PDB file of C-alpha atoms and ligand atoms in Angstrom:
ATOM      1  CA  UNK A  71       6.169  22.314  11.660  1.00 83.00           C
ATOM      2  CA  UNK A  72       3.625  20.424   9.204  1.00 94.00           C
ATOM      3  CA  UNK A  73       4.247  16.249   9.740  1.00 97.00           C
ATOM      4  CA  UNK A  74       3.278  14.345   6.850  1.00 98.00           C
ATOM      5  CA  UNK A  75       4.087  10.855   5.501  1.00 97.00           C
ATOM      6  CA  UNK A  76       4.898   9.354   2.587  1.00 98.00           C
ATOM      7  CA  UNK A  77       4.856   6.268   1.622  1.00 98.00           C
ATOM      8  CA  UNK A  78       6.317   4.920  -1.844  1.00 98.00           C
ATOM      9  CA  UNK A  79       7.437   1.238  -3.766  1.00 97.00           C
ATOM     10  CA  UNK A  80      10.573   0.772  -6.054  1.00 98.00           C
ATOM     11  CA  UNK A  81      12.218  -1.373  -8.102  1.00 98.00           C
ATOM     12  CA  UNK A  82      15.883  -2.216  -7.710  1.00 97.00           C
ATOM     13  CA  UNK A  83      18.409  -1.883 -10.666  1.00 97.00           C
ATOM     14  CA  UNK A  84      20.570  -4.725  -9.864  1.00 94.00           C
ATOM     15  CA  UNK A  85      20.877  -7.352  -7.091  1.00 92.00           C
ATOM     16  CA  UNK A  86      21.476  -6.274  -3.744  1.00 91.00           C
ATOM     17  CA  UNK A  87      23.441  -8.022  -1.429  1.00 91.00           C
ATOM     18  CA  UNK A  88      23.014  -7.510   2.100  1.00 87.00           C
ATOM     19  CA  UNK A  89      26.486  -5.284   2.624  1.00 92.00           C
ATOM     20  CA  UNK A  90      24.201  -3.019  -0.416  1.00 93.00           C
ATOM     21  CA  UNK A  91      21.248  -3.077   1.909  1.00 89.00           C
ATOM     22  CA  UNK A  92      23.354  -2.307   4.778  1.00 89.00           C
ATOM     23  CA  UNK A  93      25.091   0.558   3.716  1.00 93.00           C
ATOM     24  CA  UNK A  94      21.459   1.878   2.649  1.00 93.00           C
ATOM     25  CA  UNK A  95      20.749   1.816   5.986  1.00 87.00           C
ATOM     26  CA  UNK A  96      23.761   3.193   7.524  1.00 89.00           C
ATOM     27  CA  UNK A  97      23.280   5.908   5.183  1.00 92.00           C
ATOM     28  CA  UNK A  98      19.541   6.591   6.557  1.00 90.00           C
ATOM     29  CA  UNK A  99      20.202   5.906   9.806  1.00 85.00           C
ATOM     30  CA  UNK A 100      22.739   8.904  10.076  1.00 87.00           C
ATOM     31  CA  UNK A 101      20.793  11.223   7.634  1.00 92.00           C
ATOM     32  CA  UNK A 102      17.263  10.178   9.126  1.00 92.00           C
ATOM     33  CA  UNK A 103      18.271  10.915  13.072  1.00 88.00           C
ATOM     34  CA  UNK A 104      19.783  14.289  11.888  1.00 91.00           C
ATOM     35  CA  UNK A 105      16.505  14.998   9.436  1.00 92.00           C
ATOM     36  CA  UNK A 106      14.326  14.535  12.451  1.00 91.00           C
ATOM     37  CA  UNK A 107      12.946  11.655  10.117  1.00 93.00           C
ATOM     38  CA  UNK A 108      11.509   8.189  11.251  1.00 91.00           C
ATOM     39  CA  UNK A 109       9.685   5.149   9.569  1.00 90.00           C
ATOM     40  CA  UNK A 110      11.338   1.744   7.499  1.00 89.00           C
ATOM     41  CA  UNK A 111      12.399   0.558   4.922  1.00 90.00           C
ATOM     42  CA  UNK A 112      11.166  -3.015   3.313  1.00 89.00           C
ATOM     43  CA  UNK A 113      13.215  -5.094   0.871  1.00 90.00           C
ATOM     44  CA  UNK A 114      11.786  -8.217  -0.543  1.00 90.00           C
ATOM     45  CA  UNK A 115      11.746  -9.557  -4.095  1.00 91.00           C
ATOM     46  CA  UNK A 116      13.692  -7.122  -5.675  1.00 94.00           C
ATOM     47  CA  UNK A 117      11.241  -4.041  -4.642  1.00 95.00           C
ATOM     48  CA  UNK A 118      11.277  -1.556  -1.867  1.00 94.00           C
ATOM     49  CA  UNK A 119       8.681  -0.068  -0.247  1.00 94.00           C
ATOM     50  CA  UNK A 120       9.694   2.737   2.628  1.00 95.00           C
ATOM     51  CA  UNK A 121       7.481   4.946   4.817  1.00 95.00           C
ATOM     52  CA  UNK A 122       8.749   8.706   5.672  1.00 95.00           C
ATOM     53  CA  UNK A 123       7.258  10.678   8.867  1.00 95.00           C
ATOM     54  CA  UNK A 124       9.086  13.924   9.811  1.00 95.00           C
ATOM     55  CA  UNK A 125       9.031  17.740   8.660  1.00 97.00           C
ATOM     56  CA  UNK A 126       7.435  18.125   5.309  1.00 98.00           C
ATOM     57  CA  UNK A 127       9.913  20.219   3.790  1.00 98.00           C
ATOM     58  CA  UNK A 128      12.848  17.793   5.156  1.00 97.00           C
ATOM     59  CA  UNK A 129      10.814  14.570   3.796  1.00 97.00           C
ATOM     60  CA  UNK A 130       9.982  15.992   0.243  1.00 98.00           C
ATOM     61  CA  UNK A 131      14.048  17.041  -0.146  1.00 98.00           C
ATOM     62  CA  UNK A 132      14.947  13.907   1.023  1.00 97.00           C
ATOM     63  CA  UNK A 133      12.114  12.056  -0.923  1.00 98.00           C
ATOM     64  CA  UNK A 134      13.362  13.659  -4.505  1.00 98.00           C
ATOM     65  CA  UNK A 135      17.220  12.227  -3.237  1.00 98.00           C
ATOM     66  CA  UNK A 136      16.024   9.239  -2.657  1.00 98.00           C
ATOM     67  CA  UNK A 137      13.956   8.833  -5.967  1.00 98.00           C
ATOM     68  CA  UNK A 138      17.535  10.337  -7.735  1.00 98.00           C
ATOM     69  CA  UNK A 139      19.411   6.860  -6.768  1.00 98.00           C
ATOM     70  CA  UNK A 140      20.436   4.411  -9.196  1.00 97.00           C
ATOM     71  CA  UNK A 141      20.348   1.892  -7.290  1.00 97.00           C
ATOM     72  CA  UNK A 142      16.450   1.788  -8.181  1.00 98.00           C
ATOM     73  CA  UNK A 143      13.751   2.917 -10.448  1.00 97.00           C
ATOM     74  CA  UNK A 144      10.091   2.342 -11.135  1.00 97.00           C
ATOM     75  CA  UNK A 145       9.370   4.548  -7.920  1.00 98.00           C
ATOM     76  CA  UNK A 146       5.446   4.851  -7.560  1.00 97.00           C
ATOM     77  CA  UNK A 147       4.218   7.312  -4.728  1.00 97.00           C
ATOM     78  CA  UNK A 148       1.504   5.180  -2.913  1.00 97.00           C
ATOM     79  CA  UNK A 149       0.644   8.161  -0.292  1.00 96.00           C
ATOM     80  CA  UNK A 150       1.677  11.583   1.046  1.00 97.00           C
ATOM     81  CA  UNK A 151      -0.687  12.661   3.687  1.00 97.00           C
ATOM     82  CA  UNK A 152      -0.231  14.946   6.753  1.00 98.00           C
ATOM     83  CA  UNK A 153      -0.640  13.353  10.219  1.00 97.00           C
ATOM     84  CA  UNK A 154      -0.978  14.431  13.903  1.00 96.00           C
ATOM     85  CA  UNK A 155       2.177  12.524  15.200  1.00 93.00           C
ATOM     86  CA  UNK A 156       4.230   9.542  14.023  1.00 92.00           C
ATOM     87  CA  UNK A 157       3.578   6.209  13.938  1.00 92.00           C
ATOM     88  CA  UNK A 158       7.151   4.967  13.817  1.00 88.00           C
ATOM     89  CA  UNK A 159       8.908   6.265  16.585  1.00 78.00           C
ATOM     90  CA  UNK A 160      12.641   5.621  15.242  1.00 72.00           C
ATOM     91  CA  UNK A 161      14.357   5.003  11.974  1.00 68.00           C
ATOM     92  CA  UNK A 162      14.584   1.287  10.670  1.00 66.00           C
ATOM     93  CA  UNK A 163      14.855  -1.056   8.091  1.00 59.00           C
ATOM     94  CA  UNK A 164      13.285  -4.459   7.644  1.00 55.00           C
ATOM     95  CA  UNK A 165      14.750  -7.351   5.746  1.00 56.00           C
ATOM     96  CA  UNK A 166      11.864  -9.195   5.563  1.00 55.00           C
ATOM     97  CA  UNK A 167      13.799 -12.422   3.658  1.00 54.00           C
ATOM     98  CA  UNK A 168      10.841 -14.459   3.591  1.00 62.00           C
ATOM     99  CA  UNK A 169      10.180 -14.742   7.186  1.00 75.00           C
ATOM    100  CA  UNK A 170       6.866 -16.558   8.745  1.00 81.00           C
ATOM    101  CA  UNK A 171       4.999 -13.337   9.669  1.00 82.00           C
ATOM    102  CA  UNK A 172       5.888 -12.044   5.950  1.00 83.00           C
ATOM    103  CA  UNK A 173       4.763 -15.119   4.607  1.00 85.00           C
ATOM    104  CA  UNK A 174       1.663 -14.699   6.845  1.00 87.00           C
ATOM    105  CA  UNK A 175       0.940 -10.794   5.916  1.00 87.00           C
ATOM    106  CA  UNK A 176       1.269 -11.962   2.649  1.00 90.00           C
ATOM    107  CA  UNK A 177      -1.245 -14.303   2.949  1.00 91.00           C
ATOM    108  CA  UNK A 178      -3.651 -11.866   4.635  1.00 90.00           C
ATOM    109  CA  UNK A 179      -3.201  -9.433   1.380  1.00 89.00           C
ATOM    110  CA  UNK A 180      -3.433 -12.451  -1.212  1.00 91.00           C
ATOM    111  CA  UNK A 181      -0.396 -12.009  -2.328  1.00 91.00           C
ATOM    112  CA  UNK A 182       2.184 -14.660  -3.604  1.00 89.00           C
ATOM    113  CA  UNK A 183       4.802 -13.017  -3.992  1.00 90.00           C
ATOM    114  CA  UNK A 184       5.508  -9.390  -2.454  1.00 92.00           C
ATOM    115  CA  UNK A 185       4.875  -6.834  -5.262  1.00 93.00           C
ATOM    116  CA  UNK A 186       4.250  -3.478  -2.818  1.00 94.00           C
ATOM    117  CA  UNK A 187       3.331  -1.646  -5.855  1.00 93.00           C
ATOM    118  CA  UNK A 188      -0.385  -3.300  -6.247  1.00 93.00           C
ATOM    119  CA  UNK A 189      -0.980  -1.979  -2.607  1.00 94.00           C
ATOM    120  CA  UNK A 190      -3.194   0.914  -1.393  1.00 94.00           C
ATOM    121  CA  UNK A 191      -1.562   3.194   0.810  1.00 94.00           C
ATOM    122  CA  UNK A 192      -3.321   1.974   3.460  1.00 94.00           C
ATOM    123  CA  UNK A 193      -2.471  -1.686   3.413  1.00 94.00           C
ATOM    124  CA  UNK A 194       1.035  -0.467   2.714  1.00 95.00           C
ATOM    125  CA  UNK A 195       0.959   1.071   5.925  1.00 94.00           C
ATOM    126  CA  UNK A 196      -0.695  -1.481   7.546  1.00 93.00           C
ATOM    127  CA  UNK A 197       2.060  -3.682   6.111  1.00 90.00           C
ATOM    128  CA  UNK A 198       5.093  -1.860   7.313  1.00 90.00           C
ATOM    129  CA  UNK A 199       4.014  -0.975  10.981  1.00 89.00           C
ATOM    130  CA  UNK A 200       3.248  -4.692  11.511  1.00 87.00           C
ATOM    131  CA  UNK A 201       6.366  -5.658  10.035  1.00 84.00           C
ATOM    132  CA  UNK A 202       7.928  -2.592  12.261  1.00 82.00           C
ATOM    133  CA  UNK A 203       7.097  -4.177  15.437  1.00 78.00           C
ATOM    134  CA  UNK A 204       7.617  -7.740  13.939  1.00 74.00           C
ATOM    135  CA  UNK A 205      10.797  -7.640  12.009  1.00 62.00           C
ATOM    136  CA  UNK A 206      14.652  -7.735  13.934  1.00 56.00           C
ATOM    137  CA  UNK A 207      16.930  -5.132  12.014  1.00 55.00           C
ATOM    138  CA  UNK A 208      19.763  -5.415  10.488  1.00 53.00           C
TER     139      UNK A 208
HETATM  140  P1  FAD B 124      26.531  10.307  -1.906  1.00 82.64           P
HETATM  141  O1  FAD B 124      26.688   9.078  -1.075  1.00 82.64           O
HETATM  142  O2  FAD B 124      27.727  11.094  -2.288  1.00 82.64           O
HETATM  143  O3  FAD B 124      25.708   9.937  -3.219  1.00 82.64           O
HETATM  144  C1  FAD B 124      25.889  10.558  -4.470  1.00 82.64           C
HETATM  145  C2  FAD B 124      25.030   9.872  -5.516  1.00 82.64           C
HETATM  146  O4  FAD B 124      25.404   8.496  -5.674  1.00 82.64           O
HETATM  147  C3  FAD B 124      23.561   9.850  -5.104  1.00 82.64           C
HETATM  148  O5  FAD B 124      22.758   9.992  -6.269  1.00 82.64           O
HETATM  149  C4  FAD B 124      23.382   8.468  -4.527  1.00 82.64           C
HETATM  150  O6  FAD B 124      22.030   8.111  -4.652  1.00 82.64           O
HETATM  151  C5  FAD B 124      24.326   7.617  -5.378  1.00 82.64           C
HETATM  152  N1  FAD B 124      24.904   6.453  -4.648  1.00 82.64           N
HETATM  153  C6  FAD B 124      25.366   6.424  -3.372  1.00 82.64           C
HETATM  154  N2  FAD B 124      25.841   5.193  -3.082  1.00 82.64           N
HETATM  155  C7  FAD B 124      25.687   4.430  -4.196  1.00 82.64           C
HETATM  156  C8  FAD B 124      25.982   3.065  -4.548  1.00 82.64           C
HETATM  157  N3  FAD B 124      26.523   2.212  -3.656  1.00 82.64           N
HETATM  158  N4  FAD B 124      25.674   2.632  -5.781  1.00 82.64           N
HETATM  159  C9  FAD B 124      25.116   3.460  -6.687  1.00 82.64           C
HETATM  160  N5  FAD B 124      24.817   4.766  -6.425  1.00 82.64           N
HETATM  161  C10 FAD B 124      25.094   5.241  -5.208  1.00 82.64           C
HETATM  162  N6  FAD B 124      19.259   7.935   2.325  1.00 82.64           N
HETATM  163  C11 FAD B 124      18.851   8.593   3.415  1.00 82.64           C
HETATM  164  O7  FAD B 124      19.533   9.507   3.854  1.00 82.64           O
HETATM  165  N7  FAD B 124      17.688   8.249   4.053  1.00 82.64           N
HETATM  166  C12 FAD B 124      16.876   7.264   3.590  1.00 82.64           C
HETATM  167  O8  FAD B 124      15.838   6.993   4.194  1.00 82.64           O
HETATM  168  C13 FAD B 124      17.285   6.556   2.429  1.00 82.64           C
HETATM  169  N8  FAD B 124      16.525   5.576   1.923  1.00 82.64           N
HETATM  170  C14 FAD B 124      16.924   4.956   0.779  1.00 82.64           C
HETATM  171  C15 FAD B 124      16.116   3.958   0.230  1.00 82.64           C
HETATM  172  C16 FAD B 124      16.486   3.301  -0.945  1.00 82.64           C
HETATM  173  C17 FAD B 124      15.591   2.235  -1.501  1.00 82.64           C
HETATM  174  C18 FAD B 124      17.712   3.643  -1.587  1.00 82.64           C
HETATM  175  C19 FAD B 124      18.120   2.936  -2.836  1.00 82.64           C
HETATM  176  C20 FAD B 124      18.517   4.637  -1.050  1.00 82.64           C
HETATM  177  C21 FAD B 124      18.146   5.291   0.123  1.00 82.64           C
HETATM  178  N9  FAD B 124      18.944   6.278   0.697  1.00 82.64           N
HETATM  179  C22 FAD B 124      18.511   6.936   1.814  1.00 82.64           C
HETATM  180  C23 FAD B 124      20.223   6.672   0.100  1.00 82.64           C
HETATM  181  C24 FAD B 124      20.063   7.933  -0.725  1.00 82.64           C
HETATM  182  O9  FAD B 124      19.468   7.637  -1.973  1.00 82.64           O
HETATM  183  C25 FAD B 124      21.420   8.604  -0.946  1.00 82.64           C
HETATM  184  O10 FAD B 124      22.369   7.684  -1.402  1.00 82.64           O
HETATM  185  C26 FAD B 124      21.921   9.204   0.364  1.00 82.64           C
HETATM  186  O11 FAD B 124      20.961  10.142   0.841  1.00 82.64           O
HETATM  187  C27 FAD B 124      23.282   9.899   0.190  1.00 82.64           C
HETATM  188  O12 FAD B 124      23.245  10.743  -0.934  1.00 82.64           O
HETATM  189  P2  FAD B 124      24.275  11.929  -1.093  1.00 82.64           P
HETATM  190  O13 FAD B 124      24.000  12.599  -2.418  1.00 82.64           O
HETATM  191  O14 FAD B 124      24.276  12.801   0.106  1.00 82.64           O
HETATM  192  O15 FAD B 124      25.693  11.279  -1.046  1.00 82.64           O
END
């Protein structure tokens, strides 16, 4: 099995409440534990960013799905790269909602306002897996 990552940013189409973000998530969290797929998903400001680890075959399918749903647009790839072994050892989803440690990662990255787009892939990484072990689900 090849692992890889991928890491992309989006825009959404129209507000999201958080019953929208929660069915996302429902969604993924069934799909994702079946896929063999981990990493999170970030909403904040009207973008998402989400990191993929699993099967490369299984993440590109699910990738082009993904990238298919109205629900956003403006999808940028920030990385695809293969790895040795995840870094995100489940499935989940952060609403960051303007929490201190967001505020202060922000900071860190010079950043007023979240705009995941303008990062590299590494900072977006960075960004999520400190979030990862930071952030409470929902
Ligand atoms: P269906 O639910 O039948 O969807 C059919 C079509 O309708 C698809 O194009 C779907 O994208 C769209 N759709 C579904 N619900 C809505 C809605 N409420 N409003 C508008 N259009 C809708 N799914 C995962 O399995 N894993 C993930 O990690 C994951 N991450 C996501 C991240 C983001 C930012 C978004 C927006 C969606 C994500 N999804 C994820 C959901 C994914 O895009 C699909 O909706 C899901 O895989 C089910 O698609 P389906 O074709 O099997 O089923």
């Amino acid at each position: 099995m090849k692992l890889v990552r991928l890491i992309y940013s989006s825009a959404v189409t129209r507000d999201m409440s958080l019953q929208d973000l929660k069915s996302i998530l429902d969604c993924a969290r069934s799909n994702n534990s079946g896929l063999g797929i981990c990493g999170m998903l970030c909403y904040e400001n009207n973008y998402f960013l989400q990191v993929l680890e699993g099967d490369r075959a299984k993440v590109s399918e699910l990738f082009i799905d993904i990238a298919d749903d109205p629900r956003h647009d403006d999808i940028e790839l920030l990385g695809f790269e293969y790895i040795e072994k995840p870094l995100f050892d489940n499935w989940k989803m952060g609403y960051a909602g303007g929490s201190p440690i967001f505020q202060k990662m922000l900071e860190k990255l010079e950043m007023d306002a979240f705009e995941p787009g303008k990062l590299t892939p590494r900072q977006a990484l960075a960004f999520l897996h400190h979030l990862s072990s930071h952030q409470s689900e929902i």
